[in-house]
Amino acid sequence: MSVFEVNDETFAAEIRPQGTTLVEFGAVWCPPCKALLPILHELSAEQGDGVRVLKVDCDESPATASRFGVMSMPTVIVFHNGEPVEKLVGLRPKRAYENVLAKYTVTA
């Protein structure tokens, strides 16, 4: 799995209507966002098909960032069955993201 970059035009089509999608809202110039990127790649690899991981550049996609009330970067929003269910603002330890995802993913 990988982290997929989306924008205002592609965002809605990339959110899973069934299952879990983790979306990071950030910017290329944001140091905490850069620190979060390796964590997102690890989560994507560990979760496999269980979670889709997306990345939104707030500078390039201001409409999507505004729609979800993103005021600080990074902001991670977890969607379950197409609806936003959790929002984590600021850089958090990997475990925080794992704990949120565990609420919405099915383990085999």
PDB file of N, CA and C in Angstrom:
ATOM      1  N   MET A   1       0.846  -1.188   0.000  1.00  0.00           N
ATOM      2  CA  MET A   1       0.000   0.000   0.000  1.00  0.00           C
ATOM      3  C   MET A   1       0.880   1.235   0.000  1.00  0.00           C
ATOM      4  N   SER A   2       0.245   2.360  -0.203  1.00  0.00           N
ATOM      5  CA  SER A   2       0.990   3.594  -0.309  1.00  0.00           C
ATOM      6  C   SER A   2       0.125   4.746   0.159  1.00  0.00           C
ATOM      7  N   VAL A   3       0.728   5.918   0.208  1.00  0.00           N
ATOM      8  CA  VAL A   3       0.007   7.146   0.530  1.00  0.00           C
ATOM      9  C   VAL A   3      -0.313   7.827  -0.788  1.00  0.00           C
ATOM     10  N   PHE A   4      -1.597   8.068  -1.043  1.00  0.00           N
ATOM     11  CA  PHE A   4      -2.040   8.643  -2.306  1.00  0.00           C
ATOM     12  C   PHE A   4      -2.327  10.122  -2.142  1.00  0.00           C
ATOM     13  N   GLU A   5      -1.789  10.938  -3.030  1.00  0.00           N
ATOM     14  CA  GLU A   5      -2.057  12.371  -2.996  1.00  0.00           C
ATOM     15  C   GLU A   5      -3.349  12.653  -3.738  1.00  0.00           C
ATOM     16  N   VAL A   6      -4.213  13.436  -3.098  1.00  0.00           N
ATOM     17  CA  VAL A   6      -5.487  13.817  -3.700  1.00  0.00           C
ATOM     18  C   VAL A   6      -5.636  15.331  -3.627  1.00  0.00           C
ATOM     19  N   ASN A   7      -6.601  15.858  -4.396  1.00  0.00           N
ATOM     20  CA  ASN A   7      -6.829  17.300  -4.403  1.00  0.00           C
ATOM     21  C   ASN A   7      -8.330  17.578  -4.381  1.00  0.00           C
ATOM     22  N   ASP A   8      -8.698  18.846  -4.529  1.00  0.00           N
ATOM     23  CA  ASP A   8     -10.110  19.220  -4.484  1.00  0.00           C
ATOM     24  C   ASP A   8     -10.951  18.413  -5.477  1.00  0.00           C
ATOM     25  N   GLU A   9     -10.395  18.132  -6.645  1.00  0.00           N
ATOM     26  CA  GLU A   9     -11.141  17.440  -7.682  1.00  0.00           C
ATOM     27  C   GLU A   9     -11.261  15.933  -7.431  1.00  0.00           C
ATOM     28  N   THR A  10     -10.230  15.319  -6.857  1.00  0.00           N
ATOM     29  CA  THR A  10     -10.202  13.862  -6.729  1.00  0.00           C
ATOM     30  C   THR A  10     -10.567  13.357  -5.338  1.00  0.00           C
ATOM     31  N   PHE A  11     -10.673  14.254  -4.368  1.00  0.00           N
ATOM     32  CA  PHE A  11     -10.864  13.849  -2.974  1.00  0.00           C
ATOM     33  C   PHE A  11     -12.065  12.927  -2.780  1.00  0.00           C
ATOM     34  N   ALA A  12     -13.243  13.362  -3.188  1.00  0.00           N
ATOM     35  CA  ALA A  12     -14.474  12.612  -2.914  1.00  0.00           C
ATOM     36  C   ALA A  12     -14.427  11.200  -3.498  1.00  0.00           C
ATOM     37  N   ALA A  13     -13.859  11.049  -4.674  1.00  0.00           N
ATOM     38  CA  ALA A  13     -13.807   9.740  -5.325  1.00  0.00           C
ATOM     39  C   ALA A  13     -12.859   8.780  -4.618  1.00  0.00           C
ATOM     40  N   GLU A  14     -11.912   9.299  -3.852  1.00  0.00           N
ATOM     41  CA  GLU A  14     -10.906   8.450  -3.209  1.00  0.00           C
ATOM     42  C   GLU A  14     -11.273   8.018  -1.789  1.00  0.00           C
ATOM     43  N   ILE A  15     -12.298   8.622  -1.206  1.00  0.00           N
ATOM     44  CA  ILE A  15     -12.751   8.212   0.126  1.00  0.00           C
ATOM     45  C   ILE A  15     -13.552   6.927  -0.027  1.00  0.00           C
ATOM     46  N   ARG A  16     -13.205   5.919   0.744  1.00  0.00           N
ATOM     47  CA  ARG A  16     -13.899   4.635   0.632  1.00  0.00           C
ATOM     48  C   ARG A  16     -15.346   4.752   1.125  1.00  0.00           C
ATOM     49  N   PRO A  17     -16.297   4.321   0.314  1.00  0.00           N
ATOM     50  CA  PRO A  17     -17.686   4.342   0.792  1.00  0.00           C
ATOM     51  C   PRO A  17     -17.927   3.266   1.849  1.00  0.00           C
ATOM     52  N   GLN A  18     -17.121   2.214   1.815  1.00  0.00           N
ATOM     53  CA  GLN A  18     -17.150   1.157   2.827  1.00  0.00           C
ATOM     54  C   GLN A  18     -15.726   0.969   3.316  1.00  0.00           C
ATOM     55  N   GLY A  19     -15.551   0.875   4.620  1.00  0.00           N
ATOM     56  CA  GLY A  19     -14.215   0.694   5.165  1.00  0.00           C
ATOM     57  C   GLY A  19     -13.641   1.992   5.695  1.00  0.00           C
ATOM     58  N   THR A  20     -12.331   2.011   5.865  1.00  0.00           N
ATOM     59  CA  THR A  20     -11.655   3.107   6.553  1.00  0.00           C
ATOM     60  C   THR A  20     -10.668   3.821   5.638  1.00  0.00           C
ATOM     61  N   THR A  21     -10.708   5.156   5.715  1.00  0.00           N
ATOM     62  CA  THR A  21      -9.760   6.002   4.985  1.00  0.00           C
ATOM     63  C   THR A  21      -9.165   6.988   5.976  1.00  0.00           C
ATOM     64  N   LEU A  22      -7.839   7.087   6.005  1.00  0.00           N
ATOM     65  CA  LEU A  22      -7.134   8.074   6.827  1.00  0.00           C
ATOM     66  C   LEU A  22      -6.637   9.162   5.890  1.00  0.00           C
ATOM     67  N   VAL A  23      -6.965  10.423   6.211  1.00  0.00           N
ATOM     68  CA  VAL A  23      -6.567  11.536   5.355  1.00  0.00           C
ATOM     69  C   VAL A  23      -5.713  12.514   6.159  1.00  0.00           C
ATOM     70  N   GLU A  24      -4.519  12.798   5.646  1.00  0.00           N
ATOM     71  CA  GLU A  24      -3.629  13.793   6.264  1.00  0.00           C
ATOM     72  C   GLU A  24      -3.739  15.087   5.477  1.00  0.00           C
ATOM     73  N   PHE A  25      -4.060  16.162   6.193  1.00  0.00           N
ATOM     74  CA  PHE A  25      -4.097  17.498   5.606  1.00  0.00           C
ATOM     75  C   PHE A  25      -2.832  18.218   6.049  1.00  0.00           C
ATOM     76  N   GLY A  26      -1.997  18.624   5.094  1.00  0.00           N
ATOM     77  CA  GLY A  26      -0.736  19.270   5.423  1.00  0.00           C
ATOM     78  C   GLY A  26      -0.267  20.160   4.290  1.00  0.00           C
ATOM     79  N   ALA A  27       1.035  20.452   4.311  1.00  0.00           N
ATOM     80  CA  ALA A  27       1.657  21.268   3.267  1.00  0.00           C
ATOM     81  C   ALA A  27       3.129  20.881   3.171  1.00  0.00           C
ATOM     82  N   VAL A  28       3.718  21.105   1.999  1.00  0.00           N
ATOM     83  CA  VAL A  28       5.106  20.703   1.778  1.00  0.00           C
ATOM     84  C   VAL A  28       6.079  21.487   2.658  1.00  0.00           C
ATOM     85  N   TRP A  29       5.718  22.698   3.062  1.00  0.00           N
ATOM     86  CA  TRP A  29       6.615  23.547   3.856  1.00  0.00           C
ATOM     87  C   TRP A  29       6.473  23.306   5.364  1.00  0.00           C
ATOM     88  N   CYS A  30       5.574  22.441   5.776  1.00  0.00           N
ATOM     89  CA  CYS A  30       5.237  22.213   7.193  1.00  0.00           C
ATOM     90  C   CYS A  30       6.143  21.139   7.801  1.00  0.00           C
ATOM     91  N   PRO A  31       7.066  21.504   8.723  1.00  0.00           N
ATOM     92  CA  PRO A  31       7.965  20.506   9.317  1.00  0.00           C
ATOM     93  C   PRO A  31       7.247  19.345  10.021  1.00  0.00           C
ATOM     94  N   PRO A  32       6.201  19.583  10.831  1.00  0.00           N
ATOM     95  CA  PRO A  32       5.524  18.431  11.439  1.00  0.00           C
ATOM     96  C   PRO A  32       4.871  17.514  10.400  1.00  0.00           C
ATOM     97  N   CYS A  33       4.431  18.095   9.297  1.00  0.00           N
ATOM     98  CA  CYS A  33       3.842  17.282   8.221  1.00  0.00           C
ATOM     99  C   CYS A  33       4.900  16.371   7.609  1.00  0.00           C
ATOM    100  N   LYS A  34       6.099  16.903   7.436  1.00  0.00           N
ATOM    101  CA  LYS A  34       7.199  16.096   6.906  1.00  0.00           C
ATOM    102  C   LYS A  34       7.546  14.966   7.866  1.00  0.00           C
ATOM    103  N   ALA A  35       7.476  15.237   9.172  1.00  0.00           N
ATOM    104  CA  ALA A  35       7.764  14.208  10.174  1.00  0.00           C
ATOM    105  C   ALA A  35       6.676  13.131  10.190  1.00  0.00           C
ATOM    106  N   LEU A  36       5.454  13.517   9.843  1.00  0.00           N
ATOM    107  CA  LEU A  36       4.335  12.572   9.846  1.00  0.00           C
ATOM    108  C   LEU A  36       4.374  11.631   8.644  1.00  0.00           C
ATOM    109  N   LEU A  37       4.941  12.061   7.548  1.00  0.00           N
ATOM    110  CA  LEU A  37       4.917  11.268   6.317  1.00  0.00           C
ATOM    111  C   LEU A  37       5.470   9.846   6.482  1.00  0.00           C
ATOM    112  N   PRO A  38       6.624   9.636   7.135  1.00  0.00           N
ATOM    113  CA  PRO A  38       7.099   8.254   7.308  1.00  0.00           C
ATOM    114  C   PRO A  38       6.142   7.415   8.166  1.00  0.00           C
ATOM    115  N   ILE A  39       5.488   8.035   9.129  1.00  0.00           N
ATOM    116  CA  ILE A  39       4.508   7.318   9.956  1.00  0.00           C
ATOM    117  C   ILE A  39       3.336   6.865   9.092  1.00  0.00           C
ATOM    118  N   LEU A  40       2.885   7.747   8.198  1.00  0.00           N
ATOM    119  CA  LEU A  40       1.775   7.387   7.317  1.00  0.00           C
ATOM    120  C   LEU A  40       2.146   6.228   6.403  1.00  0.00           C
ATOM    121  N   HIS A  41       3.371   6.248   5.888  1.00  0.00           N
ATOM    122  CA  HIS A  41       3.819   5.148   5.033  1.00  0.00           C
ATOM    123  C   HIS A  41       3.877   3.838   5.811  1.00  0.00           C
ATOM    124  N   GLU A  42       4.350   3.896   7.054  1.00  0.00           N
ATOM    125  CA  GLU A  42       4.380   2.693   7.902  1.00  0.00           C
ATOM    126  C   GLU A  42       2.976   2.172   8.161  1.00  0.00           C
ATOM    127  N   LEU A  43       2.061   3.090   8.507  1.00  0.00           N
ATOM    128  CA  LEU A  43       0.680   2.681   8.773  1.00  0.00           C
ATOM    129  C   LEU A  43       0.060   2.045   7.533  1.00  0.00           C
ATOM    130  N   SER A  44       0.305   2.638   6.387  1.00  0.00           N
ATOM    131  CA  SER A  44      -0.235   2.105   5.142  1.00  0.00           C
ATOM    132  C   SER A  44       0.285   0.694   4.894  1.00  0.00           C
ATOM    133  N   ALA A  45       1.578   0.489   5.089  1.00  0.00           N
ATOM    134  CA  ALA A  45       2.174  -0.831   4.879  1.00  0.00           C
ATOM    135  C   ALA A  45       1.638  -1.847   5.891  1.00  0.00           C
ATOM    136  N   GLU A  46       1.495  -1.429   7.136  1.00  0.00           N
ATOM    137  CA  GLU A  46       1.045  -2.343   8.190  1.00  0.00           C
ATOM    138  C   GLU A  46      -0.444  -2.670   8.067  1.00  0.00           C
ATOM    139  N   GLN A  47      -1.240  -1.704   7.664  1.00  0.00           N
ATOM    140  CA  GLN A  47      -2.686  -1.906   7.575  1.00  0.00           C
ATOM    141  C   GLN A  47      -3.092  -2.605   6.290  1.00  0.00           C
ATOM    142  N   GLY A  48      -2.236  -2.540   5.270  1.00  0.00           N
ATOM    143  CA  GLY A  48      -2.533  -3.187   3.997  1.00  0.00           C
ATOM    144  C   GLY A  48      -3.816  -2.661   3.390  1.00  0.00           C
ATOM    145  N   ASP A  49      -4.663  -3.579   2.940  1.00  0.00           N
ATOM    146  CA  ASP A  49      -5.918  -3.186   2.309  1.00  0.00           C
ATOM    147  C   ASP A  49      -6.963  -2.723   3.320  1.00  0.00           C
ATOM    148  N   GLY A  50      -6.667  -2.841   4.605  1.00  0.00           N
ATOM    149  CA  GLY A  50      -7.636  -2.463   5.636  1.00  0.00           C
ATOM    150  C   GLY A  50      -7.890  -0.973   5.736  1.00  0.00           C
ATOM    151  N   VAL A  51      -6.901  -0.182   5.339  1.00  0.00           N
ATOM    152  CA  VAL A  51      -7.025   1.274   5.441  1.00  0.00           C
ATOM    153  C   VAL A  51      -6.428   1.908   4.193  1.00  0.00           C
ATOM    154  N   ARG A  52      -7.149   2.862   3.626  1.00  0.00           N
ATOM    155  CA  ARG A  52      -6.618   3.665   2.519  1.00  0.00           C
ATOM    156  C   ARG A  52      -6.060   4.942   3.132  1.00  0.00           C
ATOM    157  N   VAL A  53      -4.839   5.324   2.765  1.00  0.00           N
ATOM    158  CA  VAL A  53      -4.192   6.516   3.315  1.00  0.00           C
ATOM    159  C   VAL A  53      -4.053   7.558   2.206  1.00  0.00           C
ATOM    160  N   LEU A  54      -4.618   8.751   2.472  1.00  0.00           N
ATOM    161  CA  LEU A  54      -4.590   9.846   1.505  1.00  0.00           C
ATOM    162  C   LEU A  54      -3.895  11.052   2.106  1.00  0.00           C
ATOM    163  N   LYS A  55      -3.389  11.910   1.231  1.00  0.00           N
ATOM    164  CA  LYS A  55      -2.672  13.118   1.636  1.00  0.00           C
ATOM    165  C   LYS A  55      -3.224  14.286   0.822  1.00  0.00           C
ATOM    166  N   VAL A  56      -3.600  15.369   1.534  1.00  0.00           N
ATOM    167  CA  VAL A  56      -4.126  16.566   0.888  1.00  0.00           C
ATOM    168  C   VAL A  56      -3.189  17.733   1.188  1.00  0.00           C
ATOM    169  N   ASP A  57      -2.712  18.412   0.152  1.00  0.00           N
ATOM    170  CA  ASP A  57      -1.923  19.628   0.327  1.00  0.00           C
ATOM    171  C   ASP A  57      -2.910  20.791   0.472  1.00  0.00           C
ATOM    172  N   CYS A  58      -2.964  21.370   1.661  1.00  0.00           N
ATOM    173  CA  CYS A  58      -3.942  22.427   1.944  1.00  0.00           C
ATOM    174  C   CYS A  58      -3.743  23.664   1.070  1.00  0.00           C
ATOM    175  N   ASP A  59      -2.501  23.933   0.656  1.00  0.00           N
ATOM    176  CA  ASP A  59      -2.240  25.071  -0.218  1.00  0.00           C
ATOM    177  C   ASP A  59      -2.824  24.849  -1.610  1.00  0.00           C
ATOM    178  N   GLU A  60      -2.797  23.594  -2.070  1.00  0.00           N
ATOM    179  CA  GLU A  60      -3.286  23.277  -3.405  1.00  0.00           C
ATOM    180  C   GLU A  60      -4.767  22.915  -3.419  1.00  0.00           C
ATOM    181  N   SER A  61      -5.304  22.566  -2.262  1.00  0.00           N
ATOM    182  CA  SER A  61      -6.711  22.138  -2.178  1.00  0.00           C
ATOM    183  C   SER A  61      -7.419  22.834  -1.017  1.00  0.00           C
ATOM    184  N   PRO A  62      -7.504  24.163  -1.079  1.00  0.00           N
ATOM    185  CA  PRO A  62      -8.096  24.897   0.045  1.00  0.00           C
ATOM    186  C   PRO A  62      -9.573  24.602   0.260  1.00  0.00           C
ATOM    187  N   ALA A  63     -10.308  24.261  -0.766  1.00  0.00           N
ATOM    188  CA  ALA A  63     -11.741  23.988  -0.610  1.00  0.00           C
ATOM    189  C   ALA A  63     -11.965  22.746   0.249  1.00  0.00           C
ATOM    190  N   THR A  64     -11.193  21.703   0.006  1.00  0.00           N
ATOM    191  CA  THR A  64     -11.335  20.468   0.787  1.00  0.00           C
ATOM    192  C   THR A  64     -10.906  20.711   2.227  1.00  0.00           C
ATOM    193  N   ALA A  65      -9.796  21.418   2.421  1.00  0.00           N
ATOM    194  CA  ALA A  65      -9.336  21.720   3.786  1.00  0.00           C
ATOM    195  C   ALA A  65     -10.387  22.525   4.534  1.00  0.00           C
ATOM    196  N   SER A  66     -10.966  23.509   3.886  1.00  0.00           N
ATOM    197  CA  SER A  66     -11.990  24.344   4.507  1.00  0.00           C
ATOM    198  C   SER A  66     -13.244  23.541   4.824  1.00  0.00           C
ATOM    199  N   ARG A  67     -13.616  22.675   3.915  1.00  0.00           N
ATOM    200  CA  ARG A  67     -14.825  21.850   4.102  1.00  0.00           C
ATOM    201  C   ARG A  67     -14.761  21.032   5.382  1.00  0.00           C
ATOM    202  N   PHE A  68     -13.556  20.577   5.741  1.00  0.00           N
ATOM    203  CA  PHE A  68     -13.401  19.743   6.922  1.00  0.00           C
ATOM    204  C   PHE A  68     -12.830  20.509   8.125  1.00  0.00           C
ATOM    205  N   GLY A  69     -12.837  21.823   8.046  1.00  0.00           N
ATOM    206  CA  GLY A  69     -12.459  22.652   9.184  1.00  0.00           C
ATOM    207  C   GLY A  69     -11.005  22.548   9.590  1.00  0.00           C
ATOM    208  N   VAL A  70     -10.128  22.342   8.623  1.00  0.00           N
ATOM    209  CA  VAL A  70      -8.701  22.230   8.932  1.00  0.00           C
ATOM    210  C   VAL A  70      -8.151  23.629   9.218  1.00  0.00           C
ATOM    211  N   MET A  71      -7.691  23.839  10.455  1.00  0.00           N
ATOM    212  CA  MET A  71      -7.160  25.131  10.884  1.00  0.00           C
ATOM    213  C   MET A  71      -5.661  25.057  11.173  1.00  0.00           C
ATOM    214  N   SER A  72      -5.158  23.865  11.465  1.00  0.00           N
ATOM    215  CA  SER A  72      -3.748  23.657  11.781  1.00  0.00           C
ATOM    216  C   SER A  72      -3.253  22.436  11.016  1.00  0.00           C
ATOM    217  N   MET A  73      -1.944  22.432  10.772  1.00  0.00           N
ATOM    218  CA  MET A  73      -1.353  21.300  10.068  1.00  0.00           C
ATOM    219  C   MET A  73      -0.249  20.681  10.909  1.00  0.00           C
ATOM    220  N   PRO A  74      -0.130  19.377  10.871  1.00  0.00           N
ATOM    221  CA  PRO A  74      -1.005  18.458  10.151  1.00  0.00           C
ATOM    222  C   PRO A  74      -2.308  18.203  10.916  1.00  0.00           C
ATOM    223  N   THR A  75      -3.342  17.925  10.168  1.00  0.00           N
ATOM    224  CA  THR A  75      -4.601  17.432  10.719  1.00  0.00           C
ATOM    225  C   THR A  75      -4.883  16.111  10.024  1.00  0.00           C
ATOM    226  N   VAL A  76      -5.189  15.097  10.823  1.00  0.00           N
ATOM    227  CA  VAL A  76      -5.530  13.783  10.280  1.00  0.00           C
ATOM    228  C   VAL A  76      -7.001  13.536  10.589  1.00  0.00           C
ATOM    229  N   ILE A  77      -7.758  13.207   9.557  1.00  0.00           N
ATOM    230  CA  ILE A  77      -9.164  12.869   9.727  1.00  0.00           C
ATOM    231  C   ILE A  77      -9.356  11.432   9.255  1.00  0.00           C
ATOM    232  N   VAL A  78     -10.007  10.641  10.112  1.00  0.00           N
ATOM    233  CA  VAL A  78     -10.315   9.260   9.767  1.00  0.00           C
ATOM    234  C   VAL A  78     -11.773   9.200   9.323  1.00  0.00           C
ATOM    235  N   PHE A  79     -11.980   8.609   8.152  1.00  0.00           N
ATOM    236  CA  PHE A  79     -13.321   8.415   7.605  1.00  0.00           C
ATOM    237  C   PHE A  79     -13.669   6.937   7.724  1.00  0.00           C
ATOM    238  N   HIS A  80     -14.882   6.657   8.150  1.00  0.00           N
ATOM    239  CA  HIS A  80     -15.366   5.279   8.203  1.00  0.00           C
ATOM    240  C   HIS A  80     -16.667   5.219   7.418  1.00  0.00           C
ATOM    241  N   ASN A  81     -16.697   4.347   6.418  1.00  0.00           N
ATOM    242  CA  ASN A  81     -17.856   4.229   5.524  1.00  0.00           C
ATOM    243  C   ASN A  81     -18.239   5.576   4.926  1.00  0.00           C
ATOM    244  N   GLY A  82     -17.217   6.350   4.547  1.00  0.00           N
ATOM    245  CA  GLY A  82     -17.424   7.613   3.847  1.00  0.00           C
ATOM    246  C   GLY A  82     -17.689   8.818   4.723  1.00  0.00           C
ATOM    247  N   GLU A  83     -17.795   8.631   6.032  1.00  0.00           N
ATOM    248  CA  GLU A  83     -18.102   9.737   6.940  1.00  0.00           C
ATOM    249  C   GLU A  83     -16.919  10.029   7.864  1.00  0.00           C
ATOM    250  N   PRO A  84     -16.622  11.320   8.124  1.00  0.00           N
ATOM    251  CA  PRO A  84     -15.544  11.634   9.068  1.00  0.00           C
ATOM    252  C   PRO A  84     -15.953  11.248  10.490  1.00  0.00           C
ATOM    253  N   VAL A  85     -15.081  10.500  11.172  1.00  0.00           N
ATOM    254  CA  VAL A  85     -15.408  10.011  12.512  1.00  0.00           C
ATOM    255  C   VAL A  85     -14.407  10.446  13.583  1.00  0.00           C
ATOM    256  N   GLU A  86     -13.196  10.770  13.197  1.00  0.00           N
ATOM    257  CA  GLU A  86     -12.162  11.172  14.154  1.00  0.00           C
ATOM    258  C   GLU A  86     -11.290  12.242  13.519  1.00  0.00           C
ATOM    259  N   LYS A  87     -10.861  13.215  14.349  1.00  0.00           N
ATOM    260  CA  LYS A  87      -9.942  14.261  13.879  1.00  0.00           C
ATOM    261  C   LYS A  87      -8.816  14.403  14.900  1.00  0.00           C
ATOM    262  N   LEU A  88      -7.581  14.301  14.422  1.00  0.00           N
ATOM    263  CA  LEU A  88      -6.406  14.494  15.271  1.00  0.00           C
ATOM    264  C   LEU A  88      -5.627  15.685  14.723  1.00  0.00           C
ATOM    265  N   VAL A  89      -5.492  16.722  15.542  1.00  0.00           N
ATOM    266  CA  VAL A  89      -4.811  17.944  15.115  1.00  0.00           C
ATOM    267  C   VAL A  89      -3.410  17.962  15.707  1.00  0.00           C
ATOM    268  N   GLY A  90      -2.432  18.251  14.855  1.00  0.00           N
ATOM    269  CA  GLY A  90      -1.037  18.284  15.297  1.00  0.00           C
ATOM    270  C   GLY A  90      -0.392  16.921  15.152  1.00  0.00           C
ATOM    271  N   LEU A  91       0.926  16.911  15.196  1.00  0.00           N
ATOM    272  CA  LEU A  91       1.687  15.673  15.082  1.00  0.00           C
ATOM    273  C   LEU A  91       1.507  14.848  16.344  1.00  0.00           C
ATOM    274  N   ARG A  92       1.180  13.595  16.180  1.00  0.00           N
ATOM    275  CA  ARG A  92       0.994  12.675  17.297  1.00  0.00           C
ATOM    276  C   ARG A  92       1.937  11.486  17.130  1.00  0.00           C
ATOM    277  N   PRO A  93       2.170  10.750  18.219  1.00  0.00           N
ATOM    278  CA  PRO A  93       2.962   9.521  18.073  1.00  0.00           C
ATOM    279  C   PRO A  93       2.213   8.502  17.208  1.00  0.00           C
ATOM    280  N   LYS A  94       2.950   7.630  16.578  1.00  0.00           N
ATOM    281  CA  LYS A  94       2.351   6.612  15.716  1.00  0.00           C
ATOM    282  C   LYS A  94       1.250   5.844  16.439  1.00  0.00           C
ATOM    283  N   ARG A  95       1.461   5.571  17.700  1.00  0.00           N
ATOM    284  CA  ARG A  95       0.499   4.791  18.488  1.00  0.00           C
ATOM    285  C   ARG A  95      -0.876   5.464  18.521  1.00  0.00           C
ATOM    286  N   ALA A  96      -0.918   6.796  18.539  1.00  0.00           N
ATOM    287  CA  ALA A  96      -2.196   7.514  18.562  1.00  0.00           C
ATOM    288  C   ALA A  96      -2.998   7.216  17.303  1.00  0.00           C
ATOM    289  N   TYR A  97      -2.339   7.190  16.166  1.00  0.00           N
ATOM    290  CA  TYR A  97      -3.016   6.886  14.904  1.00  0.00           C
ATOM    291  C   TYR A  97      -3.449   5.421  14.872  1.00  0.00           C
ATOM    292  N   GLU A  98      -2.582   4.542  15.376  1.00  0.00           N
ATOM    293  CA  GLU A  98      -2.928   3.115  15.432  1.00  0.00           C
ATOM    294  C   GLU A  98      -4.165   2.889  16.294  1.00  0.00           C
ATOM    295  N   ASN A  99      -4.232   3.578  17.437  1.00  0.00           N
ATOM    296  CA  ASN A  99      -5.369   3.409  18.343  1.00  0.00           C
ATOM    297  C   ASN A  99      -6.675   3.861  17.699  1.00  0.00           C
ATOM    298  N   VAL A 100      -6.638   4.967  16.981  1.00  0.00           N
ATOM    299  CA  VAL A 100      -7.845   5.452  16.302  1.00  0.00           C
ATOM    300  C   VAL A 100      -8.248   4.474  15.201  1.00  0.00           C
ATOM    301  N   LEU A 101      -7.298   4.032  14.402  1.00  0.00           N
ATOM    302  CA  LEU A 101      -7.614   3.104  13.318  1.00  0.00           C
ATOM    303  C   LEU A 101      -8.171   1.791  13.852  1.00  0.00           C
ATOM    304  N   ALA A 102      -7.685   1.342  15.002  1.00  0.00           N
ATOM    305  CA  ALA A 102      -8.144   0.071  15.580  1.00  0.00           C
ATOM    306  C   ALA A 102      -9.640   0.105  15.884  1.00  0.00           C
ATOM    307  N   LYS A 103     -10.191   1.260  16.129  1.00  0.00           N
ATOM    308  CA  LYS A 103     -11.640   1.370  16.411  1.00  0.00           C
ATOM    309  C   LYS A 103     -12.479   1.060  15.172  1.00  0.00           C
ATOM    310  N   TYR A 104     -11.906   1.274  13.985  1.00  0.00           N
ATOM    311  CA  TYR A 104     -12.694   1.219  12.755  1.00  0.00           C
ATOM    312  C   TYR A 104     -12.263   0.139  11.770  1.00  0.00           C
ATOM    313  N   THR A 105     -11.199  -0.579  12.084  1.00  0.00           N
ATOM    314  CA  THR A 105     -10.735  -1.603  11.147  1.00  0.00           C
ATOM    315  C   THR A 105     -10.963  -2.983  11.726  1.00  0.00           C
ATOM    316  N   VAL A 106     -11.156  -3.919  10.827  1.00  0.00           N
ATOM    317  CA  VAL A 106     -11.359  -5.308  11.216  1.00  0.00           C
ATOM    318  C   VAL A 106     -10.041  -6.036  11.047  1.00  0.00           C
ATOM    319  N   THR A 107      -9.619  -6.721  12.086  1.00  0.00           N
ATOM    320  CA  THR A 107      -8.382  -7.509  11.970  1.00  0.00           C
ATOM    321  C   THR A 107      -8.730  -8.960  11.725  1.00  0.00           C
ATOM    322  N   ALA A 108      -7.896  -9.589  10.927  1.00  0.00           N
ATOM    323  CA  ALA A 108      -8.166 -10.999  10.576  1.00  0.00           C
ATOM    324  C   ALA A 108      -7.715 -11.920  11.669  1.00  0.00           C
TER     325      ALA A 108
END
